[in-house]
Short mmCIF file of C-alpha atoms in Angstrom, two decimals:
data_model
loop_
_atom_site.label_atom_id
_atom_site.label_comp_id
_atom_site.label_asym_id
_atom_site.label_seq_id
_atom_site.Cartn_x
_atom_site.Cartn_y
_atom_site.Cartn_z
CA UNK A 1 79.33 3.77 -51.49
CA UNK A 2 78.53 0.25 -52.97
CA UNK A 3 80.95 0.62 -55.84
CA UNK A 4 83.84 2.01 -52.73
CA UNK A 5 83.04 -1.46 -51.11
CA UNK A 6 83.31 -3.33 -54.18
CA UNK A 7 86.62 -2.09 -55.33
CA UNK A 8 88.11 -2.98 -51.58
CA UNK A 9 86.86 -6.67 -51.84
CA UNK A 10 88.39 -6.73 -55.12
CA UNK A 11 91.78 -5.35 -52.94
CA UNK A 12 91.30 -8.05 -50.61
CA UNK A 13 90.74 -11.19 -53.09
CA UNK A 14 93.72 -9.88 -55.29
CA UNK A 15 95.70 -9.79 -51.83
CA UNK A 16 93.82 -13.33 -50.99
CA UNK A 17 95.79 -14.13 -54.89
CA UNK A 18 99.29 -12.69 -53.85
CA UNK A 19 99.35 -14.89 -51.33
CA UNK A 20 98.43 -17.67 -52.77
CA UNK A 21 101.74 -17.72 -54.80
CA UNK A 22 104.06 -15.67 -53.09
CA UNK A 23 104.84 -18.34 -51.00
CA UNK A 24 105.73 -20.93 -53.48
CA UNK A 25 108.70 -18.72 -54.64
CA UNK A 26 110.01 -18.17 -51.84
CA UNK A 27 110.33 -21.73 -51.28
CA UNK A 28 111.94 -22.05 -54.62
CA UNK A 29 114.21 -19.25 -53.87
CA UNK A 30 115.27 -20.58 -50.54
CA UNK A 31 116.40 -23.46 -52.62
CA UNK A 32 118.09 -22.19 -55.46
CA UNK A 33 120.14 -20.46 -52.73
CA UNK A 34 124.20 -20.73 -53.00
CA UNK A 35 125.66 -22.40 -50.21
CA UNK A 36 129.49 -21.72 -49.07
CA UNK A 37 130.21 -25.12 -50.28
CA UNK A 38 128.87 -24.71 -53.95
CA UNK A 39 130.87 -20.95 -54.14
CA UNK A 40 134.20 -22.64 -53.09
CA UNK A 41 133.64 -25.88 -55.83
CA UNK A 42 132.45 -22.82 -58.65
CA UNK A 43 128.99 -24.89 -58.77
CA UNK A 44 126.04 -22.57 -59.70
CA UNK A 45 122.42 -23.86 -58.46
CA UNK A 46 119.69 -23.70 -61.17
CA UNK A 47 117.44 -19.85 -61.23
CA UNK A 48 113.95 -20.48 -60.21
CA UNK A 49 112.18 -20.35 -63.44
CA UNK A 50 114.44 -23.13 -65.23
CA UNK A 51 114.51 -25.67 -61.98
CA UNK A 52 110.66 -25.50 -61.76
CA UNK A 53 110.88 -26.29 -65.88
CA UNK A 54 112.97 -29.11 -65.29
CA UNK A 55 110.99 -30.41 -62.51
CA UNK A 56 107.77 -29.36 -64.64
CA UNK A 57 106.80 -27.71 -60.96
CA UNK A 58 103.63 -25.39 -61.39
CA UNK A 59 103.40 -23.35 -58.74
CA UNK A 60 100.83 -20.57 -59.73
CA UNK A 61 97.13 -22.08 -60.39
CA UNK A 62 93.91 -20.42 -61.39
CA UNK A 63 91.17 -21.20 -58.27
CA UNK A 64 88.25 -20.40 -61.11
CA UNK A 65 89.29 -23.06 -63.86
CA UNK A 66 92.03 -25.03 -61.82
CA UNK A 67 94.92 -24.35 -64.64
CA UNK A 68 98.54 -23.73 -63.38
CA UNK A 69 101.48 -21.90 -64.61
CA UNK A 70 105.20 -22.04 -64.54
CA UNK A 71 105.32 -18.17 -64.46
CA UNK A 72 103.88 -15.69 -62.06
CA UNK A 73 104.06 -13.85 -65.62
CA UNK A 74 101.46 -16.14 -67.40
CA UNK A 75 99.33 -16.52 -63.98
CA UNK A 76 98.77 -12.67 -63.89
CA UNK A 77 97.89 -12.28 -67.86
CA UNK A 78 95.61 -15.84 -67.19
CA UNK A 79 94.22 -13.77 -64.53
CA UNK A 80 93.00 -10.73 -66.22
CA UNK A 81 91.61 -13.20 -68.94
CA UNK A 82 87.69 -13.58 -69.47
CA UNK A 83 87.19 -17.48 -69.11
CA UNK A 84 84.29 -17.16 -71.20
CA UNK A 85 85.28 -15.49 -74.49
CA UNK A 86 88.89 -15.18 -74.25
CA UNK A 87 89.11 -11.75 -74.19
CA UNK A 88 92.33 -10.33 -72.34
CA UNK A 89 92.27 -6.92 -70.00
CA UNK A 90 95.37 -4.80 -68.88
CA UNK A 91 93.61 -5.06 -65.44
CA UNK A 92 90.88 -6.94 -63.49
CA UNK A 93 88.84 -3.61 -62.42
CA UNK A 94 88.52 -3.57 -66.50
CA UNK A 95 87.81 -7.40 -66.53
CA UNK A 96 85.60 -6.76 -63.58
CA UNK A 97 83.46 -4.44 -65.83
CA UNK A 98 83.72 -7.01 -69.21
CA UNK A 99 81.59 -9.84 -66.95
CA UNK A 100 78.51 -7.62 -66.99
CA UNK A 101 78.31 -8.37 -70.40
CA UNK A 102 78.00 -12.20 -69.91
CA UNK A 103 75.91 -11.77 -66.70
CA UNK A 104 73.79 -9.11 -67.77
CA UNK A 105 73.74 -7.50 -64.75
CA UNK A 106 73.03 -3.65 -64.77
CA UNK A 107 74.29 -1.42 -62.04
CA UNK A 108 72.78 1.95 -63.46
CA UNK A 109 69.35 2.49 -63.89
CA UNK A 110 67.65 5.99 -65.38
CA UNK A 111 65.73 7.92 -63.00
CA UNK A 112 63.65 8.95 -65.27
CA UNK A 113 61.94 6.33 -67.24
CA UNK A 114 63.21 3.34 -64.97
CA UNK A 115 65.71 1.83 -67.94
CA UNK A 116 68.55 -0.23 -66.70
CA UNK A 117 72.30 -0.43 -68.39
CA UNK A 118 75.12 -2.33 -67.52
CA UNK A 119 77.48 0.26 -67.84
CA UNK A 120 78.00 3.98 -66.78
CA UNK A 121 79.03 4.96 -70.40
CA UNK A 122 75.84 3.57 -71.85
CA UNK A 123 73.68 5.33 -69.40
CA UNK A 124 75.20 8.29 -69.97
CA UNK A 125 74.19 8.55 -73.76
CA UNK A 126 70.89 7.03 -72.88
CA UNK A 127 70.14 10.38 -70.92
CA UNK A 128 70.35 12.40 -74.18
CA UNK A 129 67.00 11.27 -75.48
CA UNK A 130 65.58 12.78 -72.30
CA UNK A 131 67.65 16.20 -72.05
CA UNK A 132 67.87 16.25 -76.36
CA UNK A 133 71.93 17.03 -75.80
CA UNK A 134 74.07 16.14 -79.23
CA UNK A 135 76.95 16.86 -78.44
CA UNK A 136 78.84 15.73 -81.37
CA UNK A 137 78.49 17.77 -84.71
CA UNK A 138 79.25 17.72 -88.01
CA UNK A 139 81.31 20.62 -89.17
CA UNK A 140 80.66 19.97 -92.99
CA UNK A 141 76.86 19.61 -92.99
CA UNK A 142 76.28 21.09 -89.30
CA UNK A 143 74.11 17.35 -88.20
CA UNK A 144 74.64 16.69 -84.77
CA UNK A 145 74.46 13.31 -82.82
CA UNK A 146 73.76 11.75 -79.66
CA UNK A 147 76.64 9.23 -80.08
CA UNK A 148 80.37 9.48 -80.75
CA UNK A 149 80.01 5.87 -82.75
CA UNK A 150 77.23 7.41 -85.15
CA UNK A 151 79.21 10.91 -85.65
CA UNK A 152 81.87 8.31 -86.33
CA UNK A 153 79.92 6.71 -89.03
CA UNK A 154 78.68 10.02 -90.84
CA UNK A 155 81.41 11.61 -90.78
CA UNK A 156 83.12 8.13 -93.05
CA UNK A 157 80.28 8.50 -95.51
CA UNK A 158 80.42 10.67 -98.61
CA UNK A 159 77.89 13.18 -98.40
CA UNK A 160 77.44 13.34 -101.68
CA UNK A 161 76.56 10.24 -102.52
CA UNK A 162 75.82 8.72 -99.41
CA UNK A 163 78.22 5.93 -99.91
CA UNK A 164 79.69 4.61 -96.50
CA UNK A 165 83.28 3.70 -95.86
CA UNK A 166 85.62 1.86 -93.23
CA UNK A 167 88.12 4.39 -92.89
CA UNK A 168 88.74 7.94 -94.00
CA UNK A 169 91.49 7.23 -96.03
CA UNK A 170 88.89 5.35 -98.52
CA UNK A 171 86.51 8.39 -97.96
CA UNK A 172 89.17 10.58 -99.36
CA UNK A 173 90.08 8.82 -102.02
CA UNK A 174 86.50 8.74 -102.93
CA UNK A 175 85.76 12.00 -103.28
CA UNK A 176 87.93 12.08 -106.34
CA UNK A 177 85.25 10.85 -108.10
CA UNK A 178 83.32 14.04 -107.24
CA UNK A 179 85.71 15.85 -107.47
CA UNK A 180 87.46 14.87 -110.25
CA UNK A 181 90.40 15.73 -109.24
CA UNK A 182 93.61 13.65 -111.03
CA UNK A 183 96.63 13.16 -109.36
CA UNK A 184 98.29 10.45 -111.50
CA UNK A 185 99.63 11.25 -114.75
CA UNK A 186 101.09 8.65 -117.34
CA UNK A 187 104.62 9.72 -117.85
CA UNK A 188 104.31 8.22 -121.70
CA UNK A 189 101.20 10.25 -123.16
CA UNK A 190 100.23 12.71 -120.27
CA UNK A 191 96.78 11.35 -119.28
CA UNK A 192 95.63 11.74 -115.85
CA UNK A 193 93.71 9.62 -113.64
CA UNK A 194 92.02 10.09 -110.18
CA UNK A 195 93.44 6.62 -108.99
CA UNK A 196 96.58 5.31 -109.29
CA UNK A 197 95.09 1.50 -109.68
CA UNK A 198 93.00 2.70 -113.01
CA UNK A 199 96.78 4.51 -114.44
CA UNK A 200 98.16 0.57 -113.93
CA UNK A 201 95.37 -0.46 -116.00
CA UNK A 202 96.15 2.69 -118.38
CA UNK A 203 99.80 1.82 -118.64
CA UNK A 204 99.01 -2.09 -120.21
CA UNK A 205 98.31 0.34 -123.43
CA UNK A 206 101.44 0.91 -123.80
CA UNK A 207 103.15 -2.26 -122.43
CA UNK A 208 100.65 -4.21 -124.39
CA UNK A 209 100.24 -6.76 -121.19
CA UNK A 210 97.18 -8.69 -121.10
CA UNK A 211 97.14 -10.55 -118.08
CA UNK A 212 93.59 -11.70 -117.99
CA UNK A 213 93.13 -14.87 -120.07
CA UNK A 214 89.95 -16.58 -120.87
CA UNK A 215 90.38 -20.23 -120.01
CA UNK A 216 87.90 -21.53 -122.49
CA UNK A 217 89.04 -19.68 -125.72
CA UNK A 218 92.03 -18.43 -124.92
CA UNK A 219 91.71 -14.60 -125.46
CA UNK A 220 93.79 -12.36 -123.09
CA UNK A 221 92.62 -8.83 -121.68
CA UNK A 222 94.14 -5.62 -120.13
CA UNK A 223 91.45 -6.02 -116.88
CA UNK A 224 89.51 -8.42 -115.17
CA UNK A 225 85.90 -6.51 -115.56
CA UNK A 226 86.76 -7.01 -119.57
CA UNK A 227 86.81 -10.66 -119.04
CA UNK A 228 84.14 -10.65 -116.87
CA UNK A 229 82.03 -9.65 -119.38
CA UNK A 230 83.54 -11.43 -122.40
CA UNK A 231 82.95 -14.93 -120.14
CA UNK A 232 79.27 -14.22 -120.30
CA UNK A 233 79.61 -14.87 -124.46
CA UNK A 234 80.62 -18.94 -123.25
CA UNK A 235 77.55 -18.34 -120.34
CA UNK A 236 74.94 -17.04 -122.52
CA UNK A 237 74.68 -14.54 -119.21
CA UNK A 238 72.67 -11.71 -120.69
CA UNK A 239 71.85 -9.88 -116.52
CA UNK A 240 71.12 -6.55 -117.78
CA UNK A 241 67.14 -6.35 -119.20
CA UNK A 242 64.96 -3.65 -121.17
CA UNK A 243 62.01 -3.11 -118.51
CA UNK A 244 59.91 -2.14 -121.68
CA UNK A 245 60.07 -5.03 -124.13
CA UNK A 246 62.06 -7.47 -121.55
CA UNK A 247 65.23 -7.86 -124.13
CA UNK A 248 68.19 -8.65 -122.37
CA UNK A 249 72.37 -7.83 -122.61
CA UNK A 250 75.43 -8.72 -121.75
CA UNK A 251 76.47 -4.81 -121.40
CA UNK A 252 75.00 -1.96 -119.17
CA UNK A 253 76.61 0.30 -122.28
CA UNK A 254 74.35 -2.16 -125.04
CA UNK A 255 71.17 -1.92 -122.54
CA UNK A 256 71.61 1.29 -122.80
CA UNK A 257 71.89 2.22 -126.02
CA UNK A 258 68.99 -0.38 -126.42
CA UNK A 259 67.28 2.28 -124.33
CA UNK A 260 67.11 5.11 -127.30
CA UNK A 261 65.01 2.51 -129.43
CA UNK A 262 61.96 3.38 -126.83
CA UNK A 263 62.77 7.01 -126.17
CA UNK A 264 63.64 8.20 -129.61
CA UNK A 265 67.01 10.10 -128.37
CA UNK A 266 69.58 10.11 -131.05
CA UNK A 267 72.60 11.98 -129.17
CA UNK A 268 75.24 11.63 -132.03
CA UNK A 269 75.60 14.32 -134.78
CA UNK A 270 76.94 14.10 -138.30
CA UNK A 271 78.33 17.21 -138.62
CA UNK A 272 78.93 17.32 -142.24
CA UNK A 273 74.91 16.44 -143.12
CA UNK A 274 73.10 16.64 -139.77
CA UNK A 275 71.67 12.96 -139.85
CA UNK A 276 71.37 11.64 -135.98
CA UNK A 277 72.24 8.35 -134.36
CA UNK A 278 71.65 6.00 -131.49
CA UNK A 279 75.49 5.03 -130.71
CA UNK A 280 78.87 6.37 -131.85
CA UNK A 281 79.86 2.98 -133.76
CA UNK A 282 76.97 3.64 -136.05
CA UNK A 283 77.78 7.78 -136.84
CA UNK A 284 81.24 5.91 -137.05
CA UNK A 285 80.09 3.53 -140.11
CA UNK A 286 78.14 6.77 -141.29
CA UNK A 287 81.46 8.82 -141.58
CA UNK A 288 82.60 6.60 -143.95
CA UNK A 289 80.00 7.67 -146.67
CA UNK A 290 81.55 10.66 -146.39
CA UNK A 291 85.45 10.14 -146.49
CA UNK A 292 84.71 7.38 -148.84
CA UNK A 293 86.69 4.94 -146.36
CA UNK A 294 85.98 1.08 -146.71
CA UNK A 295 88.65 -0.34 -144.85
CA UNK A 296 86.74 -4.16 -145.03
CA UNK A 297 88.67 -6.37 -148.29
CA UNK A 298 87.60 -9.13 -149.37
CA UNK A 299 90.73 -11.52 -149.50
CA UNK A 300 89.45 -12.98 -152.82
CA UNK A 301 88.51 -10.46 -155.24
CA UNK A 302 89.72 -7.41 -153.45
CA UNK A 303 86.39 -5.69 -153.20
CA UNK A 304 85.86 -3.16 -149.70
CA UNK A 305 83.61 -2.47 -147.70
CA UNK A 306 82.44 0.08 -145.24
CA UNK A 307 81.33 -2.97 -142.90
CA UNK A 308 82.07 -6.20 -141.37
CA UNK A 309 78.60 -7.15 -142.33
CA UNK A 310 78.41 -6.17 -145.60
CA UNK A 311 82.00 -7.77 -146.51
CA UNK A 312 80.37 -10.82 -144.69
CA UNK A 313 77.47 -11.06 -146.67
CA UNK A 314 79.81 -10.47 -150.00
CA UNK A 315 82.13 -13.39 -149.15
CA UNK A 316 78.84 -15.87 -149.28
CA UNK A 317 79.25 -14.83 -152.96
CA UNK A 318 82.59 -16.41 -153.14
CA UNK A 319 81.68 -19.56 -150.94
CA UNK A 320 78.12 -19.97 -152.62
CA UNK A 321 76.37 -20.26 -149.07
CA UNK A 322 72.77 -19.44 -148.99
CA UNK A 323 71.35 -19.82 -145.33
CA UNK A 324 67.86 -17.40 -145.69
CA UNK A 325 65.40 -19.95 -147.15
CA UNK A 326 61.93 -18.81 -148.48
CA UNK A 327 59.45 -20.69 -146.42
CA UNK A 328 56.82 -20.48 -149.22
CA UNK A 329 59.12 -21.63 -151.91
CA UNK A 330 62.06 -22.63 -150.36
CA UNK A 331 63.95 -20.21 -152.58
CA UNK A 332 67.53 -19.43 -150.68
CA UNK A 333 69.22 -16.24 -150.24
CA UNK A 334 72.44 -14.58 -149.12
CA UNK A 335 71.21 -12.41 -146.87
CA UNK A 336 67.98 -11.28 -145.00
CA UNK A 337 67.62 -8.56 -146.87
CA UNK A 338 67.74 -10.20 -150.02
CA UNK A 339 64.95 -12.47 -148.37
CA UNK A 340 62.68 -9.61 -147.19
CA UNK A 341 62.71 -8.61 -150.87
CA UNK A 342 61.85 -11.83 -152.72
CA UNK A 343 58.92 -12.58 -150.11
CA UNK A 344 57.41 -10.03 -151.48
CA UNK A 345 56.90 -11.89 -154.88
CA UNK A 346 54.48 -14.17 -152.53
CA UNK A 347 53.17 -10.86 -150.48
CA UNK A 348 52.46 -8.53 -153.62
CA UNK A 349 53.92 -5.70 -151.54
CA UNK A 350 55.46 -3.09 -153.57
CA UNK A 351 56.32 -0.03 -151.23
CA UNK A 352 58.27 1.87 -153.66
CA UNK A 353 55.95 4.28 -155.43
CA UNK A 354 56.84 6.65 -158.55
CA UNK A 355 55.52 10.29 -157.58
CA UNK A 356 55.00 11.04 -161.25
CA UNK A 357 53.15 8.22 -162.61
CA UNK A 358 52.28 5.80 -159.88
CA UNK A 359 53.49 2.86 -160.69
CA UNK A 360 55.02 0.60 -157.53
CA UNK A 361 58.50 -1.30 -157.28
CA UNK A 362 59.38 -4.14 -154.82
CA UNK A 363 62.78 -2.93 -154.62
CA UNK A 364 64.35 0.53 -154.29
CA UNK A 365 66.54 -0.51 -157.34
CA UNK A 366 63.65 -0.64 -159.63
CA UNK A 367 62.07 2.66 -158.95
CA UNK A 368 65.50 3.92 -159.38
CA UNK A 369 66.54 2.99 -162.70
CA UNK A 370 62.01 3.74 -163.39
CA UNK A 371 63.21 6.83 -162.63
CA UNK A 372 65.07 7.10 -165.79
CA UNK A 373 62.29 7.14 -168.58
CA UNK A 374 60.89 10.10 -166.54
CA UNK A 375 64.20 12.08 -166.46
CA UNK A 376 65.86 10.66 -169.71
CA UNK A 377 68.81 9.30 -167.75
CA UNK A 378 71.27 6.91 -169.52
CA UNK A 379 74.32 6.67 -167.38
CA UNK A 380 75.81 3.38 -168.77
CA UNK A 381 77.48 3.85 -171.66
CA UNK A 382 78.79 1.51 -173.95
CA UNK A 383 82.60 2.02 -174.45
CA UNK A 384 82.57 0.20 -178.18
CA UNK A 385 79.62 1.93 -180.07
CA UNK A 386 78.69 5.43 -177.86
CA UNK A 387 75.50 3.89 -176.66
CA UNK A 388 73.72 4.86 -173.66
CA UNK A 389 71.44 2.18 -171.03
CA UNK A 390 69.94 3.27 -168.40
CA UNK A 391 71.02 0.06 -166.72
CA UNK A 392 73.84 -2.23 -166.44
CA UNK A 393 71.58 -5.21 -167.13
CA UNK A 394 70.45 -3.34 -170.53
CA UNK A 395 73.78 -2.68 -171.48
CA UNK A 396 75.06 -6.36 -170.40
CA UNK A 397 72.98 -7.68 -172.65
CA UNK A 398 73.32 -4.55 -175.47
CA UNK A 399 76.67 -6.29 -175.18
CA UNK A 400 76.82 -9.37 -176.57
CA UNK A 401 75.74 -7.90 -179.97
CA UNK A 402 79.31 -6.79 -180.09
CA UNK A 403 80.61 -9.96 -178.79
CA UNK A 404 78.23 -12.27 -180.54
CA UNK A 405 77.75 -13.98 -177.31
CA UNK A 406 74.14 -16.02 -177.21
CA UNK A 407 73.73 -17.60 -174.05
CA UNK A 408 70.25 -18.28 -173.88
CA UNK A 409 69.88 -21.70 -176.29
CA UNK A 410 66.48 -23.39 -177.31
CA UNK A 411 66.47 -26.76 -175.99
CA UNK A 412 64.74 -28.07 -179.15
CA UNK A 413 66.44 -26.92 -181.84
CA UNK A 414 69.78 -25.68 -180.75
CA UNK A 415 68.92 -21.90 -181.82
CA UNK A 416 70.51 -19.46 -178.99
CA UNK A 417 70.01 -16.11 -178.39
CA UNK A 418 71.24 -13.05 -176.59
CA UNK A 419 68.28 -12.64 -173.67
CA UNK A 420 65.94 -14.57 -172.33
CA UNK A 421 62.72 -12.82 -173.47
CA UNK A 422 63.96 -13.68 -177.17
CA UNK A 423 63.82 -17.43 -176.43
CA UNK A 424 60.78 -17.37 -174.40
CA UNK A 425 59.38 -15.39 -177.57
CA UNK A 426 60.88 -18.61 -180.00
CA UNK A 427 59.94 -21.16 -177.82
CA UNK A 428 56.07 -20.63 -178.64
CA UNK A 429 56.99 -21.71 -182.12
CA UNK A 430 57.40 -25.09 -180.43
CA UNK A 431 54.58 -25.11 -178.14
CA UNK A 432 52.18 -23.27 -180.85
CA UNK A 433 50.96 -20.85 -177.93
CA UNK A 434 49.56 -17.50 -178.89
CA UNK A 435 49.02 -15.37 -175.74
CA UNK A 436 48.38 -11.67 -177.41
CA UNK A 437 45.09 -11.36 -178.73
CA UNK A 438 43.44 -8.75 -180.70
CA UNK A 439 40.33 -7.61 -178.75
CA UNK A 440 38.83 -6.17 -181.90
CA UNK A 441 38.71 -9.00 -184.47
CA UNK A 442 39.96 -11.59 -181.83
CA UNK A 443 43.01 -12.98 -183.64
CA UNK A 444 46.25 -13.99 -181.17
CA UNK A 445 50.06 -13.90 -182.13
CA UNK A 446 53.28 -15.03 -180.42
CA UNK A 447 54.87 -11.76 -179.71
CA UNK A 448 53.63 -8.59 -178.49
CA UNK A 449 55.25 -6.25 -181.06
CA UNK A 450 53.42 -8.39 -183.85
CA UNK A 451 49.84 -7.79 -182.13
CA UNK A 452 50.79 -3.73 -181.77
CA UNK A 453 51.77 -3.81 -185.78
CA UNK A 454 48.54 -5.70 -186.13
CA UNK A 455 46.58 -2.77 -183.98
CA UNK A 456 47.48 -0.47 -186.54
CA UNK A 457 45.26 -1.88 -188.97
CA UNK A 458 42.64 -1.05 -186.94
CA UNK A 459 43.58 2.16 -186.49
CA UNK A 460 44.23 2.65 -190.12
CA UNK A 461 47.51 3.96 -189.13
CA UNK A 462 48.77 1.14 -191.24
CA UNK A 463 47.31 -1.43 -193.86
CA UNK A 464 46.76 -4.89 -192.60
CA UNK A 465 49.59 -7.38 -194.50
#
């Protein structure tokens, strides 16, 4: 009954309105009447809309917020217009209802727990938590709702996932990634992709656009996540971190690969020998042991490489740089490996063991060519006189007796000779030093060989001279 009397006082004051400026255009059409006068002469008297815009005559004004209008037009849209937020109605019953949100008065209460609402709609759904009614379901998972505005929102969020979208046009488009279904195909090489904005990105492969240019160095990219990340080598941004050991990268892909350090995994299989590796660039590198690719040159001497790495540390041959200094000795070398192995001199580490008589090696190298006496392996041959080394560095120097090359020369006396231990052997004629000593009669000579001739005596294996 209240709301009956409430819409026939809002009758009355829109009535109250009409009148208000209904009379003002009659006036003006009473004067923008023809008289018999102006017919005969052809004159025409102004319409009512452009004499009151001439005359800048307002004739329609707003008793809430005192602003007039040319147009009964503009008056009526001013009037179903909330003064308070702007927000326009296509009536003023609708209007009427809109003010309870700035007044905060509520009309309809619950009878059951006393709760007030503003509006009949709201009300309405409040009831459901009493009577349990959800009356909106889901036909995909078979949830049901109280409200229309949350079956709304499920039913624009993935439910695999759970991820929530705007519209179900994104939704669908979405669920290609679930799906993975592929709608676009690239009309050059027949790939297919799920999203037409990831085949644009495809298609620069072929085009060979780069649009993406790094305004620091200058290199260009096929798409703006690639730059993204390359930007972070000027940054030093490193946002992805190891929550074991705290190392950080530039990558998810590198932090994750990082990853198989701590677990051990080793995904990727050599299938010609079965060895296992962390990432694919390193089975990659492996490969090449196999096909017996080295696609790295040196510019200078034409040597390859399997490697960048291992051409770079070759070039530092060519360029003499030396940046791994000894801290002991200060002793430089090429490369860190080199460096491991000479600190070793100062460490007396030798991990390389000989299984059949013990001895140890600092360097893989030297149990190697050890290796040799034991098996009787001579696999340097020289190509002038038929004999066999079971070095290079042997038959370097088994070399220079053909040659007649002596570049090791006493600094005393001029006399050279073809290795180094023969003129470390002459120069104790100079310095008169006799480190091999007889431990049966005591006596000491300059070379070993002369104290194992002397032995014999001993022995009786051979006369003393």
């Amino acid at each position: 009954m209240t709301e009956v009397n409430m819409f026939s006082q809002s009758k009355l004051n829109e009535a109250d309105e009409k009148q208000q400026y209904v009379k003002p255009i009659q006036n003006a059409s009473q004067k923008g009447t023809l008289t018999a006068g102006d017919k005969k002469h052809g004159k025409r008297t102004p319409k009512d809309g452009q004499m009151r815009t001439r005359s800048e005559e307002k004739p329609f004004t707003c008793r809430e917020c005192g602003k007039s209008f040319t147009s009964e037009s503009y008056f009526r849209t001013h009037m179903r217009t909330c003064h308070q937020c702007g927000k326009r109605f296509s009536n003023s019953g609708n209007l009427k209802t809109h003010m309870r949100t700035h007044t905060g008065e509520k009309l309809f209460t619950c009878h059951l727990c006393g709760t007030s609402f503003g509006f009949k709609a709201v009300l309405s759904r409040h009831m459901r938590i009493h009577t349990g009614e959800k009356p909106f379901t889901c036909q995909q998972c078979g949830k049901s709702f109280t409200s229309e505005s949350y079956f709304r929102t499920h039913m624009r969020t993935c439910h695999q996932c759970g991820k929530r979208f705007s519209n179900s046009g994104n939704l669908k488009t979405h669920m290609r990634t679930h799906t993975g279904e592929k709608l676009f195909t690239c009309h050059l090489c027949g790939t297919s992709f799920g999203f037409k904005a990831v085949l644009s990105r495809h298609m620069r492969i072929h085009t060979g656009e780069k649009p993406h240019t790094c305004l620091q160095c200058g290199k260009t990219f096929t798409n703006k996540s690639d730059l993204k990340i390359h930007m972070r080598i000027h940054t030093g941004e490193k946002p992805h971190a190891c929550l074991q050991c705290g190392k950080t990268f530039t990558e998810t892909g590198h932090l994750k690969a990082h990853m198989r350090i701590h677990t051990g995994e080793k995904p990727h299989t050599c299938l010609q020998c079965g060895q296992t590796f962390t990432q694919t660039s390193h089975l990659k590198i492996h490969m090449r042991i196999h096909t017996g690719e080295k696609p790295h040159s040196c510019l200078q001497c034409g040597k390859t490489f399997t490697t960048t790495s291992h051409l770079k540390a070759h070039m530092r041959i060519h360029t003499g740089e030396k940046p791994h200094a000894c801290l002991q000795c200060g002793k430089s070398c090429t490369n860190t490996s080199d460096l491991k192995t000479h600190m070793r001199i100062h460490t007396g580490e030798k991990p390389h063991k000989c299984l059949q008589c013990g001895k140890s090696f600092t360097q893989t190298g030297h149990l190697k060519t050890h290796m040799r006496i034991h098996t009787g392996e001579k696999p340097h041959k020289c190509l002038q006189c038929g004999k066999s080394c079971t070095n290079t560095s042997d038959l370097k120097t088994h070399m220079r007796i053909h040659t007649g090359e002596k570049p090791h020369k006493c600094l005393q006396c001029g006399k050279s000779f073809t290795q180094t231990g023969h003129l470390k052997e002459h120069m104790r004629i100079h310095t008169g030093e006799k480190p091999f000593t007889c431990q049966q009669c005591g006596k000491s000579f300059r070379c070993e060989s002369v104290l194992k001739k002397h032995m014999r005596g001993h022995t009786s294996e051979e006369p003393f001279n």
